[in-house]
Tab-separated table of C-alpha atoms in Angstrom:
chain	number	residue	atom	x	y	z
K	347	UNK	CA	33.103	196.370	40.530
K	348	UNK	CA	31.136	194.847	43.534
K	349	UNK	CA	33.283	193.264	46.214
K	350	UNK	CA	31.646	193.749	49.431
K	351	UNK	CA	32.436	194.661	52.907
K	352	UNK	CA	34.299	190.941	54.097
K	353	UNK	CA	36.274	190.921	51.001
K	354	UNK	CA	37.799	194.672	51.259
K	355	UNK	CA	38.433	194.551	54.475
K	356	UNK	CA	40.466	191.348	53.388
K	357	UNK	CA	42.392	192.826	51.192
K	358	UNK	CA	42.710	196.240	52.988
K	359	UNK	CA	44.078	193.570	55.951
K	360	UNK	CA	41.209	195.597	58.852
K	361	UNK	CA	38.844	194.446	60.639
K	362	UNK	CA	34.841	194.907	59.068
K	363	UNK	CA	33.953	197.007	61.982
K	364	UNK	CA	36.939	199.124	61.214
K	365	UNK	CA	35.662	199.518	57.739
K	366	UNK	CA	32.641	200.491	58.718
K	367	UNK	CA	33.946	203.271	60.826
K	368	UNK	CA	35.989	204.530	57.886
K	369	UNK	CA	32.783	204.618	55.881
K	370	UNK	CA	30.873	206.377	58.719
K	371	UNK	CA	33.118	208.984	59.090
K	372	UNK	CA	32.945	209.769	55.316
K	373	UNK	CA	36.342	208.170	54.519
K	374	UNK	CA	35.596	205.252	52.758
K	375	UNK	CA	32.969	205.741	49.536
K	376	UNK	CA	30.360	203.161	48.870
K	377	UNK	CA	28.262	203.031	45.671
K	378	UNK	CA	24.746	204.939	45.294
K	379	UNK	CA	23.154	201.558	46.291
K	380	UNK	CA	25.376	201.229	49.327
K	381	UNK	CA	27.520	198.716	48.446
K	382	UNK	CA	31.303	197.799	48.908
K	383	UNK	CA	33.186	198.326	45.477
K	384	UNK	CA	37.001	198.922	43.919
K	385	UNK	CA	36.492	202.393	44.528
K	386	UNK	CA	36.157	201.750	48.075
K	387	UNK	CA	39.013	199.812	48.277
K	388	UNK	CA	41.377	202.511	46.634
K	389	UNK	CA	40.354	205.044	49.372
K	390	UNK	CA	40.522	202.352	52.031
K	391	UNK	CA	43.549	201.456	50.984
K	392	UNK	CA	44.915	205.307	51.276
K	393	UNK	CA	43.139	205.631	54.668
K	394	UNK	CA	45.245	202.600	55.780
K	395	UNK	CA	48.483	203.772	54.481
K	396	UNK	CA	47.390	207.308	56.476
K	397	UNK	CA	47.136	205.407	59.445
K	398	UNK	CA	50.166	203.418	59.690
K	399	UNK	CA	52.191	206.354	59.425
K	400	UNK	CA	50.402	207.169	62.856
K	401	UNK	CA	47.600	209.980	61.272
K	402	UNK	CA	44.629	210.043	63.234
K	403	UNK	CA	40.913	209.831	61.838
K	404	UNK	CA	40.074	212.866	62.895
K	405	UNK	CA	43.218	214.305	60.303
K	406	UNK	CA	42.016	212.715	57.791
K	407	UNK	CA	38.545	213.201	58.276
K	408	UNK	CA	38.886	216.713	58.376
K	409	UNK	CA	41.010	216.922	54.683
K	410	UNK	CA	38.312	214.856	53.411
K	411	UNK	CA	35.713	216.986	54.540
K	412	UNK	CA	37.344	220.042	53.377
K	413	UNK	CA	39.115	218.569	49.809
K	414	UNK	CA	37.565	215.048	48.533
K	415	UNK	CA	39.502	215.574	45.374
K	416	UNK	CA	42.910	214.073	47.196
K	417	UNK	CA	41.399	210.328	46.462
K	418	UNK	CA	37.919	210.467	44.468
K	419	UNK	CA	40.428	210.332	41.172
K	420	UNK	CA	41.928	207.419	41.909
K	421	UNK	CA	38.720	205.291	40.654
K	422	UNK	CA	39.121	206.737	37.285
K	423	UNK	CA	42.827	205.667	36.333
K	424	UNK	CA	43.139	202.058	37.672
K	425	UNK	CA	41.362	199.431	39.138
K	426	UNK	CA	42.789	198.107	42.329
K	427	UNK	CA	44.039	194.388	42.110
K	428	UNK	CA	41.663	191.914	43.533
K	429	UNK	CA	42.630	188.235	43.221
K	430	UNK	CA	46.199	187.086	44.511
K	431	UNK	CA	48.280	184.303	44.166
K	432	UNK	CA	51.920	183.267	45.765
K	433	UNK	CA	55.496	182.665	43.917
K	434	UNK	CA	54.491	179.014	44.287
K	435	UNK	CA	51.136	179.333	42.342
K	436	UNK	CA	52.343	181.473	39.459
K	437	UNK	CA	55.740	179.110	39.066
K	438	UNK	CA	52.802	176.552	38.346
K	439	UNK	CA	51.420	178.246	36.283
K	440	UNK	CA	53.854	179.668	33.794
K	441	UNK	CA	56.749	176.625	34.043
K	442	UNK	CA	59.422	178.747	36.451
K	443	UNK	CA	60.702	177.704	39.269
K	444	UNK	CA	59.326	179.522	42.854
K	445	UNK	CA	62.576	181.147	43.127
K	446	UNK	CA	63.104	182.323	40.058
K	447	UNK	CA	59.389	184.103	39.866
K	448	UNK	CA	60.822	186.263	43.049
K	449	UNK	CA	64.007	186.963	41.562
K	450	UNK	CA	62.137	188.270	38.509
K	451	UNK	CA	59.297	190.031	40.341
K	452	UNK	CA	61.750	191.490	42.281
K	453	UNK	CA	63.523	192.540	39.210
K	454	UNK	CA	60.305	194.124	37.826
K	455	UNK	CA	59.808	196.391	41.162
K	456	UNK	CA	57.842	194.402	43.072
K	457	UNK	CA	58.482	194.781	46.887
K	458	UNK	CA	59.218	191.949	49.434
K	459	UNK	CA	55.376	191.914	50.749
K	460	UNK	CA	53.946	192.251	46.718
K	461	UNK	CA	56.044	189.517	45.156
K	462	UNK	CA	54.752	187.133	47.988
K	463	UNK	CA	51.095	188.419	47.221
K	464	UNK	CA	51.130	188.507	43.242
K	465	UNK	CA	48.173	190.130	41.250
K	466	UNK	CA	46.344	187.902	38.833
K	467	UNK	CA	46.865	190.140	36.456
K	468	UNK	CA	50.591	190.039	36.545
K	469	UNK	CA	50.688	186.396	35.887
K	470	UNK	CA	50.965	187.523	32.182
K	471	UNK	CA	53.599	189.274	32.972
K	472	UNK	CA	55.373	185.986	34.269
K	473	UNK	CA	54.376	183.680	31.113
K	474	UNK	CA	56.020	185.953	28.974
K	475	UNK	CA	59.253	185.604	30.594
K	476	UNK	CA	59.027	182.580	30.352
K	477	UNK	CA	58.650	182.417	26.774
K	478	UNK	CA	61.721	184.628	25.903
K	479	UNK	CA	63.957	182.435	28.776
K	480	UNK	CA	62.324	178.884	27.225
K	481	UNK	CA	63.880	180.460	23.277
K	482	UNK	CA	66.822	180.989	24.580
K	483	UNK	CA	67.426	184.537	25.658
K	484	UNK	CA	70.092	184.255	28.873
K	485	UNK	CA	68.881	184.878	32.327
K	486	UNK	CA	71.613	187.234	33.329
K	487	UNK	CA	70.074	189.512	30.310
K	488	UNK	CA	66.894	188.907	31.647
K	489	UNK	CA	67.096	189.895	35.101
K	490	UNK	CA	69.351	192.926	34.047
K	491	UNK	CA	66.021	194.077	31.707
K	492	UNK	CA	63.850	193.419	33.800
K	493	UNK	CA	65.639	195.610	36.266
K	494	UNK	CA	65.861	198.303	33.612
K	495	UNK	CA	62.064	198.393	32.870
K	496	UNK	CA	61.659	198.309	36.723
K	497	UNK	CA	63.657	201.277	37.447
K	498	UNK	CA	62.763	203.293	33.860
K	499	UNK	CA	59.362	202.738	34.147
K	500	UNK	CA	58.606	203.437	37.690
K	501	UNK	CA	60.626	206.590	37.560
K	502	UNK	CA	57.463	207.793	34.531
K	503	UNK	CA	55.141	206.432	36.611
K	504	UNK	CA	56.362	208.399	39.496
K	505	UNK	CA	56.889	211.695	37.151
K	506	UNK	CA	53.190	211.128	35.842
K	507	UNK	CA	51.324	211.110	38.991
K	508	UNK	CA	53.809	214.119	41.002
K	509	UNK	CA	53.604	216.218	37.376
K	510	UNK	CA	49.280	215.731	37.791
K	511	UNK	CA	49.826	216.708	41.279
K	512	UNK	CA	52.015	220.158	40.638
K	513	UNK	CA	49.825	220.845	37.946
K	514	UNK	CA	46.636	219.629	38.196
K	515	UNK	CA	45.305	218.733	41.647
K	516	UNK	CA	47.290	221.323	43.951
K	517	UNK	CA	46.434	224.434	41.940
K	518	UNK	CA	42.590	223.905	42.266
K	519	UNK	CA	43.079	223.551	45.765
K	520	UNK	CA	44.762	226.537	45.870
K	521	UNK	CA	41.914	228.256	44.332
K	522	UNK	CA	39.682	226.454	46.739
K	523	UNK	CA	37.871	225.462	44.141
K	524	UNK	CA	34.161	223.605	45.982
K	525	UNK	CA	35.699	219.344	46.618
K	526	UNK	CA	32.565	218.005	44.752
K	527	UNK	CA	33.396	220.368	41.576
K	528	UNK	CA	37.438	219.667	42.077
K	529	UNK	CA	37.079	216.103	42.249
K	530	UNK	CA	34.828	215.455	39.202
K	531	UNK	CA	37.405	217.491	37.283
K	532	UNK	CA	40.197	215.714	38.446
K	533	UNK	CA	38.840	212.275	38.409
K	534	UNK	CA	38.207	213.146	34.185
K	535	UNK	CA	41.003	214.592	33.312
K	536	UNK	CA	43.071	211.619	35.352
K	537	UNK	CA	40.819	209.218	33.083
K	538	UNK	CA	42.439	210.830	30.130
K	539	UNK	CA	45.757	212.023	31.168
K	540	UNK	CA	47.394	208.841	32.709
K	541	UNK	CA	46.775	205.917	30.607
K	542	UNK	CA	48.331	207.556	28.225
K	543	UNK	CA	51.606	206.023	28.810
K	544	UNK	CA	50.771	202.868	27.711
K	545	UNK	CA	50.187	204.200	24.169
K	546	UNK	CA	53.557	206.470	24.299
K	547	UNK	CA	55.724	203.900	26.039
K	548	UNK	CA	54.872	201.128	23.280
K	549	UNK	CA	55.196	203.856	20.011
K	550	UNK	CA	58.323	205.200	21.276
K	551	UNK	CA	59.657	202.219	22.589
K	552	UNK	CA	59.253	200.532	19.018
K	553	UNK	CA	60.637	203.499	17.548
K	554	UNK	CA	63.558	203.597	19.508
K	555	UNK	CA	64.197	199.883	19.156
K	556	UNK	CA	64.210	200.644	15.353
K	557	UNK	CA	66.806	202.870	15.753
K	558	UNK	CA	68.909	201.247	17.855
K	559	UNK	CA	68.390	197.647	15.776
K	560	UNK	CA	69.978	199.862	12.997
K	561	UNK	CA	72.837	201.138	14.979
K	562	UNK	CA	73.459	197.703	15.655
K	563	UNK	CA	73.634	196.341	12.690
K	564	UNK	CA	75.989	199.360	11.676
K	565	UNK	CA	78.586	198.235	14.694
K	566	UNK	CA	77.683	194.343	13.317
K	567	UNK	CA	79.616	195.418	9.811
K	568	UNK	CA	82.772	197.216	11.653
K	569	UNK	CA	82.957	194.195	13.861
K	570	UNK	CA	83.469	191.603	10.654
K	571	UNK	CA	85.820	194.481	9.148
K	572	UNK	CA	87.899	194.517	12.771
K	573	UNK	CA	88.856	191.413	15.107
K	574	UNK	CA	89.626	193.595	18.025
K	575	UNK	CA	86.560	195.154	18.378
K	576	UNK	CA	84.705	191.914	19.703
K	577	UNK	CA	85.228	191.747	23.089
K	578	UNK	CA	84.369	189.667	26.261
K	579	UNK	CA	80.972	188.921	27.361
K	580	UNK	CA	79.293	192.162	28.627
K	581	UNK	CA	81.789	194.503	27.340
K	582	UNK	CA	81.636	197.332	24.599
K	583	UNK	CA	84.454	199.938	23.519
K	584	UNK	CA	83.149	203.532	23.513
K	585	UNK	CA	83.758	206.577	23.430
K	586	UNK	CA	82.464	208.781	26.893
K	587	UNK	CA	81.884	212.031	27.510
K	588	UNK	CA	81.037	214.599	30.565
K	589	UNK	CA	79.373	217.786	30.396
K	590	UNK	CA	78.449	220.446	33.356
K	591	UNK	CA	78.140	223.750	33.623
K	592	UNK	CA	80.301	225.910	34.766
K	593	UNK	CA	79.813	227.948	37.914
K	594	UNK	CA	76.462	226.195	38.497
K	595	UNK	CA	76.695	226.235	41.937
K	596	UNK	CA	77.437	230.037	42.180
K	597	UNK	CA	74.171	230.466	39.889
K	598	UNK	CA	71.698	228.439	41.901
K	599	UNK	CA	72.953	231.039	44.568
K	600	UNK	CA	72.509	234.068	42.946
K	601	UNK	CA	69.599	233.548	40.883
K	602	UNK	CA	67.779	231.173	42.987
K	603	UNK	CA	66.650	227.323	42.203
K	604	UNK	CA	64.254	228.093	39.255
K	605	UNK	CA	66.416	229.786	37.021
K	606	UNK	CA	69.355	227.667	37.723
K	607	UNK	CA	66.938	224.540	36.453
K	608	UNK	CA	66.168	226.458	33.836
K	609	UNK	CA	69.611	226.737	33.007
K	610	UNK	CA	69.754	223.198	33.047
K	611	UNK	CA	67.109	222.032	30.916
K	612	UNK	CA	68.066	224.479	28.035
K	613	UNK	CA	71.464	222.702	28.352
K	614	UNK	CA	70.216	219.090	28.561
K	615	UNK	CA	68.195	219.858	25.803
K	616	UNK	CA	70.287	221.962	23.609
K	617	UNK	CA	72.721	218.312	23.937
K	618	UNK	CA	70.279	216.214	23.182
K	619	UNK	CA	69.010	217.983	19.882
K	620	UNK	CA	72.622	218.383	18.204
K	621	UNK	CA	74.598	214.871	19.491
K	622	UNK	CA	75.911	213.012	16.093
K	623	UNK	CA	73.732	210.239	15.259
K	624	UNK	CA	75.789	207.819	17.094
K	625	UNK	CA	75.786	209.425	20.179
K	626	UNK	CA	73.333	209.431	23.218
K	627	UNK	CA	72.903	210.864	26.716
K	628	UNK	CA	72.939	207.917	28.862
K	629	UNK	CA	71.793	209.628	31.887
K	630	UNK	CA	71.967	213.251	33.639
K	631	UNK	CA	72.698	214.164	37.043
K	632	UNK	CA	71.680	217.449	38.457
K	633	UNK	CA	73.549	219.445	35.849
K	634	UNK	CA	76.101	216.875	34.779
K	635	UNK	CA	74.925	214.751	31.385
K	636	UNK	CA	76.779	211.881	30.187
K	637	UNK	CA	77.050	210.872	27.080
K	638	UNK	CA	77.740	207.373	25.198
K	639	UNK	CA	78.770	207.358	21.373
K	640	UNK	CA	80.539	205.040	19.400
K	641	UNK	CA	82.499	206.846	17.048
K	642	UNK	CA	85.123	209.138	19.222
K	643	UNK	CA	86.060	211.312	16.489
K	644	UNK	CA	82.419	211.919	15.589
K	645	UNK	CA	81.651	212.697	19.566
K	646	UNK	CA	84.870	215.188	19.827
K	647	UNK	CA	84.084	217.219	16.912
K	648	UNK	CA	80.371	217.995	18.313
K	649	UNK	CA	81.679	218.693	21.385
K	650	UNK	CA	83.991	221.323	20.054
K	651	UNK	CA	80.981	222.534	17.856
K	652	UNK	CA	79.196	222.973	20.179
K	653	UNK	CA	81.270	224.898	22.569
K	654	UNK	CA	81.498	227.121	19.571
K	655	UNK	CA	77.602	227.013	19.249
K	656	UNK	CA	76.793	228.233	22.481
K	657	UNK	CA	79.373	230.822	23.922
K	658	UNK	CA	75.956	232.292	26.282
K	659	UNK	CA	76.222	231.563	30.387
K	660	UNK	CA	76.795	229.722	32.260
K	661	UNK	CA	78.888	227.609	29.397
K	662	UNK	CA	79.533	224.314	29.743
K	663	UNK	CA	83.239	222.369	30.284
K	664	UNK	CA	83.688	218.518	28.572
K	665	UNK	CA	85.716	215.637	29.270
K	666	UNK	CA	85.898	212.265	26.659
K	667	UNK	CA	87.941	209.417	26.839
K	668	UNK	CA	87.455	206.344	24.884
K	669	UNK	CA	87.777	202.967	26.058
K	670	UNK	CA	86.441	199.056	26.662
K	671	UNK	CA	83.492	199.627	29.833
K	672	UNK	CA	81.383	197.052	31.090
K	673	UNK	CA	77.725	197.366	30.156
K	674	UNK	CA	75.514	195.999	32.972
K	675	UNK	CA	71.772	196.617	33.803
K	676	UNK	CA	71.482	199.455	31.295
K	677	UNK	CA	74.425	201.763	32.633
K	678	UNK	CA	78.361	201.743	31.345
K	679	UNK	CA	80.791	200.709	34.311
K	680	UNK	CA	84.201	200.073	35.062
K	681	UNK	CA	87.852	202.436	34.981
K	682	UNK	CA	87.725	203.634	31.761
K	683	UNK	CA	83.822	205.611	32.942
K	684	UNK	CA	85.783	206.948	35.870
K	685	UNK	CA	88.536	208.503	34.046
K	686	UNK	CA	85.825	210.365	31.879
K	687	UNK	CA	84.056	211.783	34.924
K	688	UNK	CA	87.741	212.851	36.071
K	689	UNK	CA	88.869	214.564	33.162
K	690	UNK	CA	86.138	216.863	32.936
K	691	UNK	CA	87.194	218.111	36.005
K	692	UNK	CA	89.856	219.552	34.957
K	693	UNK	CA	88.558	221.631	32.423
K	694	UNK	CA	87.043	225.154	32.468
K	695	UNK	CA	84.043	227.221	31.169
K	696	UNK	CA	83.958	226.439	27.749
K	697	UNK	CA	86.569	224.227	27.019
K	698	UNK	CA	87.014	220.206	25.994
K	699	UNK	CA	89.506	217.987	27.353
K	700	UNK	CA	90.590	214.835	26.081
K	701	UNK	CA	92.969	211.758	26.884
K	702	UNK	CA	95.174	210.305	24.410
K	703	UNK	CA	92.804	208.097	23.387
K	704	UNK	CA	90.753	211.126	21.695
K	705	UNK	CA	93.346	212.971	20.577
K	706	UNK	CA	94.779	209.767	18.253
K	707	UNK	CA	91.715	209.557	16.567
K	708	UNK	CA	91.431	210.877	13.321
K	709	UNK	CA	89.021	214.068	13.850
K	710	UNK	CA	88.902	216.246	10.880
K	711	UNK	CA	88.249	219.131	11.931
K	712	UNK	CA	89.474	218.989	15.699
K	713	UNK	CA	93.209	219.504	16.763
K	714	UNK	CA	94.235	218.400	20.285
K	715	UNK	CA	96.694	220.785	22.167
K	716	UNK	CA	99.124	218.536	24.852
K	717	UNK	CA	98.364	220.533	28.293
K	718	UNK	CA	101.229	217.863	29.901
K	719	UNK	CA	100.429	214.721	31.960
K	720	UNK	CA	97.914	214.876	34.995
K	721	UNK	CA	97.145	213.395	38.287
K	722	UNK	CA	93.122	212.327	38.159
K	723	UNK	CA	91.910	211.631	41.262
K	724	UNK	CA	91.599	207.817	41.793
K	725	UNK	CA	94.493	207.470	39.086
K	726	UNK	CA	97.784	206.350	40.260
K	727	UNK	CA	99.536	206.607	36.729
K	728	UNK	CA	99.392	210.449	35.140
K	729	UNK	CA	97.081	210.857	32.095
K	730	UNK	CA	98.318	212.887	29.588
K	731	UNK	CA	95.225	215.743	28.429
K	732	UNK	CA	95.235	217.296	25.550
K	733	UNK	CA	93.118	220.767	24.724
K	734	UNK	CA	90.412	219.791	21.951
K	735	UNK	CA	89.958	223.079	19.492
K	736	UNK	CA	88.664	223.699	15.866
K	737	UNK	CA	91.273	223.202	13.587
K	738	UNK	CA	92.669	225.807	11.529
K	739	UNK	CA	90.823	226.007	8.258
K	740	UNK	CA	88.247	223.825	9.165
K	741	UNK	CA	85.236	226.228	8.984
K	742	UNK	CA	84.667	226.184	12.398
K	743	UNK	CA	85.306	229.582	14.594
C-alpha cells in the first residue's frame, strides 16, 4: 500500500525531514520504486517507539545494519492501520453513545491514546456491539466480555509473537545467519505462522461454546428439579478446588528453573486431561491450578484418584470447598474462593483436604476423616477439615 512521505510521517506523529533521515540512515524501508508505503510505516513506527525510550540513531542504526530481520517481518503479518476516527465519529456511526464507545474500547484493550484515535477497521467491531446491546443482552455482561476477550486474547497475542521470538527469530541470530537471508525467512514463516489464530480462536471457540451450551443446559434441568439452586444475579454455587505442588520451591532450587517448569506443566497437564467432565481449570498460577466444577462429589473423588494416580515427585496437596461465589468478568470471587485457597494450605504432599461442605456430599467412593476444627487465615470462625481418602472397598488403592 502507497501512502507517501506527508501521510506517514502523520501518522508516525514526526516531522518529514525526520523521516527522511530515518530512511537515509537505512532505518526506514521504501518500496523498489522509492516510494512511502505500510511497510514503511511499521518500521517507522518501531524506530519511533526506539526513540522515545531515549535510543539513539546511531543504536539502532547499527542493529539494523548488522540484523534487518528484527522488523522486515512485520510487513508480512499485518497491515498497519491507516484511517482514524474519534469516540464521537464511531458513536455516529454505529448508534452508541461517545461514552459508551470508550467504555467499550477500553474494555476491548484499547489504551487511553488508541480509543481516542480509533482504526477504521475497528468500527466493525463497535456495530456489533451494538447489535447484541440493541437485542437485549445487558451492558454489565457486556463490558465484563468484552474485558474477558481483552485480557484472553491479548495474553495469545502476546504468547504468539514472544513464542516466534524464542523460537524463531533469536535462534537465527544466534547462528548469525546473513540479515537479508534471516529476514526473508522470517518474514514467510511469520506470513504463515501468525494468522493462524484467527482460524484456531474461532474453531475452538465454537467448540468450546458447544460444550459449555450443553453443560448449561445440564445445570438448566437441576435448577427446575431444585429451588435453592437459583440464586441472585451474578452468583453460582460450586464446588472449588486448589492444587500445588509440594516442595516446589525447594525444587526450583535444587534443580534449577527449567526442570521445576517442567514439573509444572506435566502437572497442569496431567489435571487437565483426567478432571470429570464437569470440572475445569479456571486459571493457574505459577504452580498453583484452580479448579471450578459443579458437582462436588464428582470433583472430590478425582482428586483422591488422582493422588492415587500419581504417587511420582514432587506430588501435589488439594483443598475443595463448595459454596455460592460471585462470578464477575470471567473469574469466581468472594469468601467462599478464599476459604478454598486456605484449606489447601493446610494439607501435605499428597493429600486432599476438605470442609464440611465436601465431606456431606454423597461421594461413593471417598470417605472424609475429621482432622478437628481449624483456624484459616482470614477466618475468624474455625473450619472443621476433614482428610478425603478412598473408601474401603471401593476399588481404589
Amino acid at each position: 500500500m502507497v501512502l507517501g512521505r506527508a501521510r506517514v510521517a502523520e501518522l508516525v506523529g514526526v516531522s518529514e525531514s525526520t523521516l527522511r533521515r530515518w530512511a537515509d540512515l537505512g532505518l526506514v524501508p521504501l518500496d523498489d520504486a522509492g516510494a512511502w508505503t505500510s511497510g514503511s510505516l511499521n518500521h517507522a513506527r518501531v524506530v519511533q517507539r526506539l526513540r522515545s525510550k531515549g535510543r539513539s540513531l546511531s543504536d539502532i542504526a547499527l542493529v539494523a545494519e548488522r540484523n534487518g530481520l528484527a522488523l522486515h517481518y512485520l510487513g508480512g503479518v499485518l497491515d498497519p492501520p491507516t484511517e482514524h476516527v474519534d469516540p464521537e465519529e464511531v458513536a455516529r456511526r454505529v448508534g452508541l453513545e461517545p461514552a459508551l464507545v470508550r467504555r467499550i474500547g477500553e474494555a476491548f484493550g484499547f489504551s487511553a491514546e488508541a480509543v481516542e484515535r480509533i482504526s477504521v477497521d475497528d468500527v466493525p467491531l463497535f456495530e456489533h456491539v451494538a447489535r447484541v446491546l440493541a437485542a437485549g443482552f445487558p451492558l454489565v455482561a457486556m463490558v465484563q466480555l468484552a474485558r474477558i476477550y481483552g485480557q484472553a486474547l491479548g495474553r495469545v497475542a502476546d504468547a504468539e509473537v514472544r513464542m516466534f521470538r524464542l523460537y524463531v527469530r533469536d535462534p537465527l541470530v544466534r547462528e548469525n545467519a546473513e540479515a537479508l537471508d534471516a529476514a526473508e525467512a522470517v518474514a514467510t514463516l511469520a506470513a504463515h505462522v501468525m494468522p493462524l489464530a484467527d482460524r484456531i480462536i474461532r474453531d475452538v471457540h465454537r467448540r468450546s461454546l458447544h460444550w459449555f451450551i450443553e453443560q448449561d443446559a445440564v445445570s438448566l434441568v437441576e435448577q427446575a428439579l431444585d429451588e435453592d439452586s437459583l440464586l441472585g444475579l451474578g452468583r453460582l454455587r460450586v464446588a472449588i478446588a486448589f492444587a500445588d505442588l509440594a516442595g516446589f520451591t525447594r525444587l526450583t532450587e535444587e534443580q534449577g528453573d527449567e526442570e521445576a517448569v517442567e514439573a509444572v506443566e506435566r502437572f497442569v497437564d496431567t489435571v487437565e486431561a483426567s478432571l470429570p467432565d464437569d470440572a475445569r481449570i479456571l486459571k493457574t498460577i505459577g504452580d498453583e491450578v484452580m479448579v471450578i466444577g459443579d458437582d462436588a462429589a464428582t470433583l472430590v473423588e478425582w482428586a483422591v484418584a488422582y493422588q492415587l494416580l500419581h504417587p511420582d515427585e514432587p506430588r501435589p496437596r488439594m483443598g475443595i470447598h463448595q459454596g455460592e461465589v460471585l462470578f464477575r468478568d470471567g473469574d469466581y470471587f468472594g469468601r467462599e474462593v478464599n476459604k478454598a485457597a486456605r484449606v489447601v494450605a493446610r494439607a501435605g504432599a499428597g493429600e486432599v483436604l476438605v470442609t464440611d461442605a465436601i465431606a456431606a456430599t454423597s461421594a461413593r467412593h471417598v470417605a472424609f476423616q475429621p482432622i478437628g476444627d481449624v483456624r484459616l487465615k482470614g477466618f475468624r470462625d474455625p473450619t472443621s477439615l476433614f482428610m478425603a481418602r478412598p473408601r474401603a472397598g471401593s476399588g481404589q488403592g
